[in-house]
Coordinates of C-alpha atoms in Angstrom, one line a residue:
X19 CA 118.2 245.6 317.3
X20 CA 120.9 248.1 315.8
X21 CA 121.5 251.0 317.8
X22 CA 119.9 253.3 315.3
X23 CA 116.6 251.7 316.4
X24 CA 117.0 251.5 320.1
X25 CA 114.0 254.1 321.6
X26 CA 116.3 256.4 322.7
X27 CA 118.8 257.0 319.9
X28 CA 122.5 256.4 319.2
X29 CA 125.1 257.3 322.1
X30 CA 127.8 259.5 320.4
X31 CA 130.6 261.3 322.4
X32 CA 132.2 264.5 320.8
X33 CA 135.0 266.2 322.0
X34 CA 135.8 269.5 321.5
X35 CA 131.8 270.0 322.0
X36 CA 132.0 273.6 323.2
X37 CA 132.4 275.6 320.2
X38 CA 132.6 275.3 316.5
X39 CA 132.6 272.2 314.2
X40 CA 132.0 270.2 317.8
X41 CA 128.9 272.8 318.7
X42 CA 127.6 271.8 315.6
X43 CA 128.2 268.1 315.0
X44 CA 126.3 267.7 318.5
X45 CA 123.6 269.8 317.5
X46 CA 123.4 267.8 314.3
X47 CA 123.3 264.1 316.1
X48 CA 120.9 265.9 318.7
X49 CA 118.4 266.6 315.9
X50 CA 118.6 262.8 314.9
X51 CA 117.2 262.1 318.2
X52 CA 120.7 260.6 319.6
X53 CA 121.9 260.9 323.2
X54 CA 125.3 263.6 322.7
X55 CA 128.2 263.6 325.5
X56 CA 130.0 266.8 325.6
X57 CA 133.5 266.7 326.2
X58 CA 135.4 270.2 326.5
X59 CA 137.2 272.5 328.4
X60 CA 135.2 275.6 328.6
X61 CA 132.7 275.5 330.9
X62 CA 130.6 278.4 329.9
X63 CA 130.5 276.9 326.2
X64 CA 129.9 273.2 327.5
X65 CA 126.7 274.8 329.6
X66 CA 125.5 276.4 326.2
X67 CA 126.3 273.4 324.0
X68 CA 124.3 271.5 326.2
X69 CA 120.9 273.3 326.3
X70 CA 121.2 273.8 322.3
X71 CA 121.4 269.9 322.1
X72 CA 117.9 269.3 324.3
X73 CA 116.5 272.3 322.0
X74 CA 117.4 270.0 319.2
X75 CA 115.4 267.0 320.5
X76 CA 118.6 264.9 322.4
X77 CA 119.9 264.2 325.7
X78 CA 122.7 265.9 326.8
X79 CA 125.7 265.2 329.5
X80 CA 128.2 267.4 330.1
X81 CA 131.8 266.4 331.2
X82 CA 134.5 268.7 331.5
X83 CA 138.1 267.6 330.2
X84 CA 141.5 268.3 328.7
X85 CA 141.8 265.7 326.3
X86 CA 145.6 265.4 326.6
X87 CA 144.8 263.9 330.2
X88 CA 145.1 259.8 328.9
X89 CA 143.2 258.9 332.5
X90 CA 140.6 261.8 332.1
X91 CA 139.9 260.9 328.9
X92 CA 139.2 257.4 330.2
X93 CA 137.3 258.4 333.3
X94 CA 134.8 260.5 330.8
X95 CA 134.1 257.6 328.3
X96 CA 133.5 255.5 331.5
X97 CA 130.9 258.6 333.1
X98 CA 129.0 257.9 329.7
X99 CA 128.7 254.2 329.7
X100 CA 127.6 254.5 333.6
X101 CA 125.2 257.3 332.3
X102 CA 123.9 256.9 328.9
X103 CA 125.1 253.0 328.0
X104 CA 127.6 251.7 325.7
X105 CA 129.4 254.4 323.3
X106 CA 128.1 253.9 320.0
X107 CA 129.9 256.8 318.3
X108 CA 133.2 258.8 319.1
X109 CA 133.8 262.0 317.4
X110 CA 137.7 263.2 318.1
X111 CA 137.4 266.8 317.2
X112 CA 138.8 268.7 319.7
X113 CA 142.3 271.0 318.8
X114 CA 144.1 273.8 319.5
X115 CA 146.8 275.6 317.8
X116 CA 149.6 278.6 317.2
X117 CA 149.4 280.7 314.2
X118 CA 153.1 282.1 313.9
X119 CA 156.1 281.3 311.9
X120 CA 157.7 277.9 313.4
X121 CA 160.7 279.9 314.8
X122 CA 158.4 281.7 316.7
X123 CA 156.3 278.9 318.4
X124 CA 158.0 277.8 321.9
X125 CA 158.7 274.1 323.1
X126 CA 156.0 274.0 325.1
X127 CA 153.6 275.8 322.9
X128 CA 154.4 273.2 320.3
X129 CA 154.6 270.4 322.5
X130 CA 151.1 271.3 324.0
X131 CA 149.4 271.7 320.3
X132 CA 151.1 268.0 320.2
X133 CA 149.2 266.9 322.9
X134 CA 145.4 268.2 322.5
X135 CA 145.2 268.0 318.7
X136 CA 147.3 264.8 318.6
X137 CA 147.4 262.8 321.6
X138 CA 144.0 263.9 322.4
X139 CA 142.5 261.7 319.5
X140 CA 144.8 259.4 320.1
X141 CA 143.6 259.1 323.8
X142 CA 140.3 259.1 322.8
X143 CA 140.5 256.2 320.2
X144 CA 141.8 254.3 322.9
X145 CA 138.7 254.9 325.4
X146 CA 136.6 254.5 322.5
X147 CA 137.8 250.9 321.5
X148 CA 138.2 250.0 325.6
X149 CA 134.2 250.1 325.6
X150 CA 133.5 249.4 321.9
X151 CA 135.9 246.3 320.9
X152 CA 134.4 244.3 323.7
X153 CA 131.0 244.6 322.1
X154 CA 132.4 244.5 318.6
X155 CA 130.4 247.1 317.7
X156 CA 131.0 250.9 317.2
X157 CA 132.4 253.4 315.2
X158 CA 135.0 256.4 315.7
X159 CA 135.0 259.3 313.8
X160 CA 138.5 261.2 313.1
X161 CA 137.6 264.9 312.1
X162 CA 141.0 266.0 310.1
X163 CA 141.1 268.5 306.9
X164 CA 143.3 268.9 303.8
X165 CA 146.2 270.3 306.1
X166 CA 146.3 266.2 307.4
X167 CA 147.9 265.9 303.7
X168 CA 149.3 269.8 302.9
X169 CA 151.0 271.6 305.4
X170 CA 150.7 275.3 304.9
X171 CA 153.1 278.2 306.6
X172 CA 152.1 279.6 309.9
X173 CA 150.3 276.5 310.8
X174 CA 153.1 273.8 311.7
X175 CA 152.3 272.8 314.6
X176 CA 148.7 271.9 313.8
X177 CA 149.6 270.6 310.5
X178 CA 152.3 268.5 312.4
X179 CA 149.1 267.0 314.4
X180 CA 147.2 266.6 311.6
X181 CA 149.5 264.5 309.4
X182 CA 150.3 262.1 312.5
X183 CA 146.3 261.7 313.0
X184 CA 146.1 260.7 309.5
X185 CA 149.2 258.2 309.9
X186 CA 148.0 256.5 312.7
X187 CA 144.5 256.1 311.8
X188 CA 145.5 254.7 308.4
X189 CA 147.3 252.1 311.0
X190 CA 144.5 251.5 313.3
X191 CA 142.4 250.8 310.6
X192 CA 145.0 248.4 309.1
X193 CA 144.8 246.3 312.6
X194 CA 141.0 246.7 313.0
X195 CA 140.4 244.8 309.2
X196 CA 142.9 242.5 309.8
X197 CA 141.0 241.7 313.3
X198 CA 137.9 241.4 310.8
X199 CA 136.4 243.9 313.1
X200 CA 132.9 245.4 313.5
X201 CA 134.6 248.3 314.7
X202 CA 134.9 250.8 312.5
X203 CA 136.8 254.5 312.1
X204 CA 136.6 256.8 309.5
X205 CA 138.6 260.3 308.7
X206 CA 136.5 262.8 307.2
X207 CA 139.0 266.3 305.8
X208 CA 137.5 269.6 306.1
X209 CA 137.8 272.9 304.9
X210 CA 138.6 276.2 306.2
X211 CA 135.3 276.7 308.5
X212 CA 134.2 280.0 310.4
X213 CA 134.4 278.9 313.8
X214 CA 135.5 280.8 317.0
X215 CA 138.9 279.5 316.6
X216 CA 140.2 282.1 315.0
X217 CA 139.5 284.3 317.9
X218 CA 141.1 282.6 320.8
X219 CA 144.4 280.7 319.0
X220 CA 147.5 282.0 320.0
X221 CA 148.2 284.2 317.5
X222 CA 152.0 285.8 316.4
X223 CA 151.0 287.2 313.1
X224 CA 150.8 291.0 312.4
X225 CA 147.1 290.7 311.5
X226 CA 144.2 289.1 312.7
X227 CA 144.1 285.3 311.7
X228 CA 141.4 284.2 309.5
X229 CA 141.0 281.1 307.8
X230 CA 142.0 280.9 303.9
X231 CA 138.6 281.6 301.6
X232 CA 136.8 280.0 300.5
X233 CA 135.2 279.4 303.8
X234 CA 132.4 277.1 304.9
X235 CA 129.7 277.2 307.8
X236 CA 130.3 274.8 310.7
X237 CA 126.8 272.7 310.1
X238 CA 128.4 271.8 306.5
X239 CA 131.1 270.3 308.4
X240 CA 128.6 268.7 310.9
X241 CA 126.4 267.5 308.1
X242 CA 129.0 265.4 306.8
X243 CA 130.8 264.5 309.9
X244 CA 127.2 262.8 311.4
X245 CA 127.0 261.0 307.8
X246 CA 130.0 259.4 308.2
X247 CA 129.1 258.2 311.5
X248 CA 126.5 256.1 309.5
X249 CA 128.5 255.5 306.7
X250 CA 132.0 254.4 308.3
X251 CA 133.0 251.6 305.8
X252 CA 134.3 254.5 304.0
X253 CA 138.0 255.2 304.8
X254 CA 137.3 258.8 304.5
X255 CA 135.5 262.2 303.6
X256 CA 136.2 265.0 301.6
X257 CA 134.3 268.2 302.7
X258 CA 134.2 271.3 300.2
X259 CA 135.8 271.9 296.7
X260 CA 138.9 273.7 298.4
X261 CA 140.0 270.1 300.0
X262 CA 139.6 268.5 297.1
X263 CA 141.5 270.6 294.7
X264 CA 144.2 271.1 297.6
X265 CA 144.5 267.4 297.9
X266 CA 144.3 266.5 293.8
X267 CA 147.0 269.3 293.3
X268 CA 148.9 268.1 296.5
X269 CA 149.2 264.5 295.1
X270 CA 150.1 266.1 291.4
X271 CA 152.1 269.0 291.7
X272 CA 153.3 268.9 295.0
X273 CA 156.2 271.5 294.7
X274 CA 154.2 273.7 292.4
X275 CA 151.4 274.2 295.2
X276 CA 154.4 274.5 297.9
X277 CA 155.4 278.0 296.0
X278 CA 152.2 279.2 295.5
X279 CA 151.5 278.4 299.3
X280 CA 154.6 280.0 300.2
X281 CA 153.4 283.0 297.7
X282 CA 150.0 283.4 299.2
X283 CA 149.9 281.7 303.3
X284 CA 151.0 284.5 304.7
X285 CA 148.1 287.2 303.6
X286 CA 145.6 284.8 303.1
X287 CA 145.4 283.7 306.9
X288 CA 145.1 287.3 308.7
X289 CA 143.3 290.3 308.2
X290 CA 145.0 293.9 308.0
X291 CA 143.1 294.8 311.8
X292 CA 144.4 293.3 314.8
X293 CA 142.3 292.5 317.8
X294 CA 143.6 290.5 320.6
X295 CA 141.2 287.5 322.2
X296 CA 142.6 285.6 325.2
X297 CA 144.3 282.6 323.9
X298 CA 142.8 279.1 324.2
X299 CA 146.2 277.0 324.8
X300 CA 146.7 276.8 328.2
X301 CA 143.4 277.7 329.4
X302 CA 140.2 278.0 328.1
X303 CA 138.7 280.9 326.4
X304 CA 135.2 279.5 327.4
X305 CA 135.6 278.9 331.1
X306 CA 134.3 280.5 333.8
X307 CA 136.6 284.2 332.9
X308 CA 135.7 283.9 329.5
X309 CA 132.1 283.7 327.5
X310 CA 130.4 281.2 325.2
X311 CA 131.7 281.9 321.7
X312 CA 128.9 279.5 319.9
X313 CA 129.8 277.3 316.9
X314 CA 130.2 280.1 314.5
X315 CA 133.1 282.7 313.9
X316 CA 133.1 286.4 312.6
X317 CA 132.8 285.2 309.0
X318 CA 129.0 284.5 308.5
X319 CA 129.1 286.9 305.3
X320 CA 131.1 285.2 303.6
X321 CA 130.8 281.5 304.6
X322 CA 129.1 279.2 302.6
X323 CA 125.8 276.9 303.6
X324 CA 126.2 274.3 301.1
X325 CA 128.9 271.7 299.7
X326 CA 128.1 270.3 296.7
X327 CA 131.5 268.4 296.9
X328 CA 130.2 267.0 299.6
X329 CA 127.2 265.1 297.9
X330 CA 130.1 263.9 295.5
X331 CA 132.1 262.7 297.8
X332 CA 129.2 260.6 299.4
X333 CA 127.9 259.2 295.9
X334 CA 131.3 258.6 293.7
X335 CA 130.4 254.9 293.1
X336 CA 126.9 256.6 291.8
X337 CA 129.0 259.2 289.8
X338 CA 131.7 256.9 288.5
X339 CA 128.8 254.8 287.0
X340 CA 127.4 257.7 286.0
X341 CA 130.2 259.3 283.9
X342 CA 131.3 255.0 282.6
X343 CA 127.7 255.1 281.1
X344 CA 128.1 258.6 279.5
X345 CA 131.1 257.7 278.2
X346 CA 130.0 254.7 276.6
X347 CA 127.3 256.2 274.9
X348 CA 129.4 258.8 273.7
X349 CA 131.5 256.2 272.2
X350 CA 128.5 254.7 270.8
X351 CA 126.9 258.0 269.3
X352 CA 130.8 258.2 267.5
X353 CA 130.8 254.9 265.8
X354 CA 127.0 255.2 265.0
X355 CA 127.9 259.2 263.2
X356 CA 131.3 257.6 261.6
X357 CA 128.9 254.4 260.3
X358 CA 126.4 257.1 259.0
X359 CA 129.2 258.1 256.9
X360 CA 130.3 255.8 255.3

């Protein structure tokens, strides 16, 4: 019996379950009936999470951890096997980050960035494969975004991250087919979402930070995120027009999209107000001195519900035939109008 039919759902663990694209994913796998681990920091948000995923139809369990902690991450995949069963799923979503010029970002700052949005997906690919290689079954889910292939100003600490997640995955899942595997992982690049983030980074800049428009709702993120899950023979995902035009133009004009970056980065990532949050690096903003900040951001105005992109993305063999068969009967109409004539 595949997991998918087992009477009480998938087991998926997502980190980074307290607020934003986490909230959501486990929200979204909670409506599919699955049993949704929470791993986070903030307490307060990990309590909220948690009752939004038994409103949605799962099971939840909670478990509070920093996932640069290598053993922590270990002893939490191990509290879900002894609680729910074998992991089926692993979602490494969880991040933090430092929105200031890189001269302005500390050692430790930078080195602690490093270590949650890095080493904390590292870590948890290696829990994830302890429990799932044994069975030969699973699949890990890598939740990057365009900035895993185009670093942008203000951001190089996270962008830093997110190009060493996409190096190593590519690597892992190098070993994993040559081990002919039934392990599977899969990357799948965002967007610029409205999430809570934006409130609680550490922020340097003169304005408030925001993410660059156009800017998408956390359940399109989610939506795709719990389709790869099911889909994970795919090496990756491309969520929203924005990450595919960054990453066409990227692999194109590289130096031309570097200017206009260096032209635009700067306004496009804060607002003109400023308004100070609590910063999320060392502590979190969601813990028992803080408040539950939800899944969504201060942008619901202008965020978008829908991705189009998104159903490209999942159907390009579908589309590729699509626009071969045009094409040919194109061709055909041509030779049939230049017959006519003659």
């Amino acid at each position: 019996m595949s997991t998918t039919e087992t009477p009480h759902g998938r087991v998926v663990v997502v980190t980074g379950a307290s607020g934003g694209v986490g909230r959501a994913t486990a929200r979204a796998f909670a409506a599919g009936g699955d049993r949704v681990a929470l791993l986070a920091r903030g307490s307060e948000g990990l309590s909220a999470a948690a009752d939004e995923v038994r409103r949605a139809g799962g099971e939840a369990l909670v478990v509070g951890v920093d996932v640069s902690d290598a053993q922590a991450v270990d002893d939490a995949a191990q509290q879900v096997v002894d609680t729910f069963g074998p992991i089926d799923v692993w979602v490494n979503n969880a991040f933090t980050g430092v929105f200031a010029p890189f001269t302005e970002i500390g050692p430790d700052e930078f080195r602690r960035v490093t270590e949650v949005t890095y080493l904390g997906y590292v870590f948890g690919t290696r829990a994830a494969l302890r429990h799932m290689l044994p069975r030969d079954r699973g699949t890990i889910v890598q939740v990057g975004s365009a900035l895993a292939y185009r670093g942008i100003p203000l951001q190089s600490a996270y962008c830093g991250a997110k190009h060493a997640i996409q190096g190593f995955n590519e690597s892992l899942r190098c070993e994993l087919l040559h081990a002919r595997s039934g392990v599977c992982t899969t990357m799948v690049q965002l967007p610029a979402v409205n999430t809570p983030q934006f409130e609680w980074v550490l922020n340097r800049m003169r304005g408030r930070a925001r993410p660059v428009a156009p800017v998408y709702q956390p359940e399109v993120a989610a939506r795709a995120i719990v389709y790869a899950a099911s889909h994970a023979g795919r090496r990756e995902y491309w969520v929203g027009a924005s990450t595919a035009a960054t990453l066409i133009a990227n692999a194109v004009v590289p130096g031309l999209l570097e200017r206009y970056l260096a032209r635009t980065g700067f306004s496009s990532q804060q607002d003109e107000d400023r308004h100070d949050e609590p910063a999320n690096l060392w502590a979190p903003a969601d813990g028992p001195q803080g408040h539950d900040f939800g899944a969504h951001g201060r942008f619901d105005d202008e965020a978008v519900h829908d991705s189009p992109q998104q159903w490209i993305s999942r159907n390009r063999r579908r589309m590729g035939a699509a626009l071969t068969v045009g094409a040919a009967g194109v061709l055909a109409a041509r030779k049939l109008a230049g017959q006519a004539r003659r």
